[in-house]
């Protein structure tokens, strides 16, 4: 046994420059704390009380069109608003603030209230990816917008307000903290090594195999060496692509395929609607070249050892640094062993036989 699977150690997150504490010897500790609610009952295809279903009234009184497929709209409760000046800075000694113009959008993946990414076909996910690309390009074209963050909160455990399949898009004037960290590390790596950080990292992971979950011709899903959340993953294109707008048609289909297969594996892990926050990191839209940026998705799922026991980021994590028990290699092995047939489809098939 090596140090990395038997003794407490720290791993460096190459993308952020931050450390994570790993405690592989600690996986059998007892749990008498909070249990999450396991899967809600079957959802209808259409829910008359859902704010996001076609034809329904939203919370602010506006009515959704009778849409089919994807549907995007301005968030009725936007956290950011566009205002004329991005330059207002309040600097009073130690008290520093600056104006933050931006836009928030909501994107429904499907008219069907009961679907989720793992229950959609590749053909149904492709238009979602095209919408992510189009929204990024349209929002990013505004001079005021320098970064576009797309994210999906799935499940009540991750704060999703509604089970209808949807994501949010926040477009900001300033680059948010996570993007700033990754941007700096990727540029510094390129400058130092003359190559891309994530191209080199992916090549190494492909060679080692221990943290790979699944792959296709164009994308790889893996548990990063420095993962914080128990079943955290990253999805990376094998080609050096900076953002959605550079994806070729076959890469869009390949991304749909990998997202579907990864989320099926997630759902199968504990036979539940696996909650997570996921989102894409891509090249800033400030007009600069950013050659070091390698497009990727992060999945941050909170579940730890069953559908009802989650990891909490508290105590040492809040005051010191993130910590995990199950190793990234063990997590990858669990996800790799999973089937790519969704457990509900399997159950339906077995019921029919
Ligand atoms: P979350 O499930 O990740 O919270 O996303 C739902 C978003 O939808 C949330 O940001 C918006 C909320 O503000 N929303 C509307 O814009 N209109 C509505 O009628 C309900 C929800
Ligand atoms: Zn709905």
PDB file of N, CA and C in Angstrom, residues 41-42 80 103 132 147 223 251 264 292 311 316 352:
ATOM      1  N   UNK A  41     -41.183  10.926  -5.105  1.00  0.00           N
ATOM      2  CA  UNK A  41     -42.051  10.032  -5.873  1.00  0.00           C
ATOM      3  C   UNK A  41     -41.936  10.343  -7.364  1.00  0.00           C
ATOM      4  N   UNK A  42     -42.441   9.455  -8.181  1.00  0.00           N
ATOM      5  CA  UNK A  42     -42.419   9.668  -9.632  1.00  0.00           C
ATOM      6  C   UNK A  42     -43.032  11.005  -9.983  1.00  0.00           C
ATOM      7  N   UNK A  80     -28.021  39.556 -10.514  1.00  0.00           N
ATOM      8  CA  UNK A  80     -27.223  40.620 -11.128  1.00  0.00           C
ATOM      9  C   UNK A  80     -28.111  41.417 -12.067  1.00  0.00           C
ATOM     10  N   UNK A 103     -25.973  39.649 -15.957  1.00  0.00           N
ATOM     11  CA  UNK A 103     -27.298  39.138 -16.339  1.00  0.00           C
ATOM     12  C   UNK A 103     -27.447  37.713 -15.870  1.00  0.00           C
ATOM     13  N   UNK A 132     -26.285  26.200 -24.542  1.00  0.00           N
ATOM     14  CA  UNK A 132     -25.184  26.676 -23.683  1.00  0.00           C
ATOM     15  C   UNK A 132     -24.200  27.491 -24.519  1.00  0.00           C
ATOM     16  N   UNK A 147     -17.386  37.294 -18.301  1.00  0.00           N
ATOM     17  CA  UNK A 147     -17.355  35.865 -17.956  1.00  0.00           C
ATOM     18  C   UNK A 147     -18.778  35.311 -17.926  1.00  0.00           C
ATOM     19  N   UNK A 223     -12.186  11.338 -12.013  1.00  0.00           N
ATOM     20  CA  UNK A 223     -12.171  11.917 -10.672  1.00  0.00           C
ATOM     21  C   UNK A 223     -10.815  12.591 -10.531  1.00  0.00           C
ATOM     22  N   UNK A 251     -18.043  17.039 -31.534  1.00  0.00           N
ATOM     23  CA  UNK A 251     -17.693  17.211 -30.118  1.00  0.00           C
ATOM     24  C   UNK A 251     -18.942  17.536 -29.289  1.00  0.00           C
ATOM     25  N   UNK A 264     -25.788   8.872 -15.656  1.00  0.00           N
ATOM     26  CA  UNK A 264     -26.420   7.559 -15.427  1.00  0.00           C
ATOM     27  C   UNK A 264     -25.627   6.806 -14.352  1.00  0.00           C
ATOM     28  N   UNK A 292      -4.142  29.591 -22.596  1.00  0.00           N
ATOM     29  CA  UNK A 292      -3.971  28.551 -21.575  1.00  0.00           C
ATOM     30  C   UNK A 292      -5.280  27.893 -21.163  1.00  0.00           C
ATOM     31  N   UNK A 311     -21.886  14.501   2.563  1.00  0.00           N
ATOM     32  CA  UNK A 311     -20.718  15.118   3.166  1.00  0.00           C
ATOM     33  C   UNK A 311     -21.051  16.562   3.513  1.00  0.00           C
ATOM     34  N   UNK A 316     -13.204  21.770  10.048  1.00  0.00           N
ATOM     35  CA  UNK A 316     -11.858  21.960   9.494  1.00  0.00           C
ATOM     36  C   UNK A 316     -11.925  22.506   8.064  1.00  0.00           C
ATOM     37  N   UNK A 352     -41.102  -5.866 -17.024  1.00  0.00           N
ATOM     38  CA  UNK A 352     -41.804  -6.311 -18.230  1.00  0.00           C
ATOM     39  C   UNK A 352     -41.552  -7.782 -18.516  1.00  0.00           C
TER      40      UNK A 352
END
